[in-house]
Amino acid sequence: HDLLDWYSIKWADEEKNTYWVGEDQLEVSFIEEEINIKGKPSITEKVKHTLWGPIVHTDENSQYHDMAMQWVSNYTFSKGNKSQISTFLDLMKAENYNNYSAALKTYDLPPQNFVFAANDGDIAIRVNGKLPIKSNQQGRFILDGSNPENAWKGFIPMDQVPGIRNPEKG
């Protein structure tokens, strides 16, 4: 699954706190992330976030220096108060195809293939998770982050994501 794109950022100021998207000058947001280190004090990193995602590499020697990373797992899609782990707990308790299908309704990220097999011979497989809708060839190259046309076009609706139950081939 193609779940990640890199965007070059056209900075609007020397401090790299504002950037261009079309005619709009947007401000980065800062998210503090605490990194725990065994036996040592934790480190807090301030991560710059853009419309496209975080600026992952600030080292000028990196080929991805000052680029934003849009990755499907940056999104949170949990429904209600069920967590992603509840999907797996429900799958472990599933006794039939209906239980399997119900368990998968709470799973969003990252996309996975889920296989089902019952003692009575009932089998199924489906892809589950959010799959971005992209333009033709989008993601093959670094995208221009100042062009709003480079945005993902949403996500494939779950009823259109591939899955099959009891295929003729077995």
C-alpha atoms as one frame of an Amber mdcrd trajectory, in Angstrom:
protein
   0.000   0.000   0.000   1.309   3.472  -0.862   0.752   5.313   2.413   3.453
   7.988   2.513   4.449  11.060   0.494   7.247  13.620   0.903   6.587  17.334
   0.331   9.198  20.033  -0.255   8.320  23.103   1.773   8.592  26.643   0.428
   9.413  28.604   3.565   8.010  32.131   3.912  10.440  33.284   6.607  14.055
  32.672   7.640  13.021  31.065  10.935  11.042  28.463   8.974   7.919  29.011
  11.044   5.651  29.933   8.115   5.350  28.364   4.674   3.408  28.748   1.440
   0.515  26.638   0.182  -0.954  28.316  -2.890  -1.591  31.965  -2.053  -1.799
  31.222   1.664   0.989  31.696   4.161   0.509  29.094   6.910   2.134  28.771
  10.321   3.759  25.581  11.492   2.507  24.102  14.725   4.845  22.658  17.309
   4.189  19.378  19.088   6.373  18.404  22.013   7.266  14.733  22.029   8.911
  13.151  25.054  11.470  10.427  24.366  12.139   8.144  27.325  15.646   6.690
  27.576  16.315   3.764  29.882  18.521   4.805  32.788  18.745   8.427  31.626
  16.608  11.542  31.786  14.001  11.813  29.045  14.489  14.196  26.129  11.776
  16.501  24.817  11.779  17.264  21.096   9.766  20.097  19.535   8.540  18.779
  16.188   7.367  21.187  13.489   4.095  20.158  11.844   2.750  21.427   8.550
  -0.478  20.818   6.677   1.309  17.839   5.088   2.716  16.393   8.307   5.856
  16.702  10.437   9.217  18.030   9.305  11.143  14.842  10.034  14.725  15.759
   9.135  16.264  19.088  10.137  19.852  17.960   9.463  21.057  19.775   6.340
  22.976  16.642   5.262  19.782  14.585   4.959  18.244  14.173   1.510  14.861
  14.849   3.186  16.051  18.054   4.891  13.129  20.409   5.629  10.590  18.159
   3.922   7.221  17.265   5.390   6.173  13.627   5.584   2.513  12.872   4.985
   1.900   9.354   6.261  -1.459   7.677   6.756  -0.520   6.751  10.345  -0.257
  10.463  11.214  -4.053  10.441  11.134  -6.237   9.221  13.992  -9.449   7.541
  12.952 -10.522   5.626  16.041 -14.276   5.364  16.415 -15.862   6.113  19.734
 -13.654   5.048  22.600 -12.512   1.732  21.081  -8.802   1.461  20.451  -7.070
  -0.291  17.569  -6.024  -3.073  19.944  -9.687  -3.851  20.637  -9.949  -5.082
  17.037  -7.437  -7.831  17.761  -9.066  -8.730  21.067 -12.434  -9.025  19.303
 -10.868 -11.097  16.502  -9.445 -13.547  19.047 -12.974 -14.055  20.407 -14.636
 -14.299  16.991 -16.566 -17.532  16.442 -17.867 -16.875  12.941 -17.673 -14.614
   9.916 -20.126 -12.090  11.392 -17.914 -11.690  14.496 -14.848 -11.276  12.237
 -16.591  -8.593  10.168 -17.820  -6.754  13.250 -14.333  -6.737  14.793 -12.804
  -5.189  11.678 -15.167  -2.203  11.798 -13.065  -0.662  14.603  -9.739  -0.947
  12.743  -8.385   2.029  10.806  -4.584   2.223  10.843  -2.257   1.109   9.411
  -3.853  -0.871   6.577  -3.466  -4.630   7.015  -4.657  -7.805   5.319  -6.933
  -9.804   7.620  -7.565 -13.497   6.967 -10.451 -15.552   8.380 -10.815 -19.338
   8.528 -13.454 -21.309  10.438 -13.592 -24.992  11.337 -16.567 -25.446   9.006
 -14.479 -24.350   5.957 -15.729 -20.749   5.803 -12.796 -18.518   4.669 -12.286
 -14.822   3.897  -9.667 -12.140   3.394  -9.966  -8.379   3.317  -7.794  -5.305
   3.363  -8.712  -3.074   6.266  -7.578   0.438   7.075  -7.440   3.890   5.536
  -6.020   3.917   2.003  -5.407   7.387   0.531  -6.842   8.418  -2.821  -3.985
   9.867  -4.852  -3.518  11.410  -8.270  -1.953   9.262 -10.985   1.771   8.789
 -10.235   1.482  10.755  -6.966   4.206   9.736  -4.556   6.720   8.533  -7.147
   8.644  11.761  -6.630   8.912  14.486  -4.009   5.834  16.693  -4.192   5.739
  20.492  -4.198   4.256  21.407  -0.811   3.352  24.889  -2.041   0.899  23.414
  -4.575  -2.474  22.601  -2.938  -3.308  20.275  -5.870  -0.787  17.810  -4.397
  -3.103  16.994  -1.480  -4.579  13.528  -1.082  -8.158  13.369  -2.361  -9.529
  11.609   0.713  -9.626   7.895   1.526 -11.077   4.912  -0.308 -14.500   4.148
   1.222 -14.426   0.912   3.238 -17.163  -0.657   1.100 -14.841  -0.293  -1.923
 -11.746  -1.824  -0.302 -10.961  -5.352  -1.593 -12.220  -8.380   0.295 -13.635
 -11.801  -0.544 -15.503 -14.551   1.271 -15.445 -18.201   0.177 -13.924 -17.661
  -3.294 -14.687 -20.315  -5.918 -10.968 -21.191  -6.117 -11.023 -22.133  -2.433
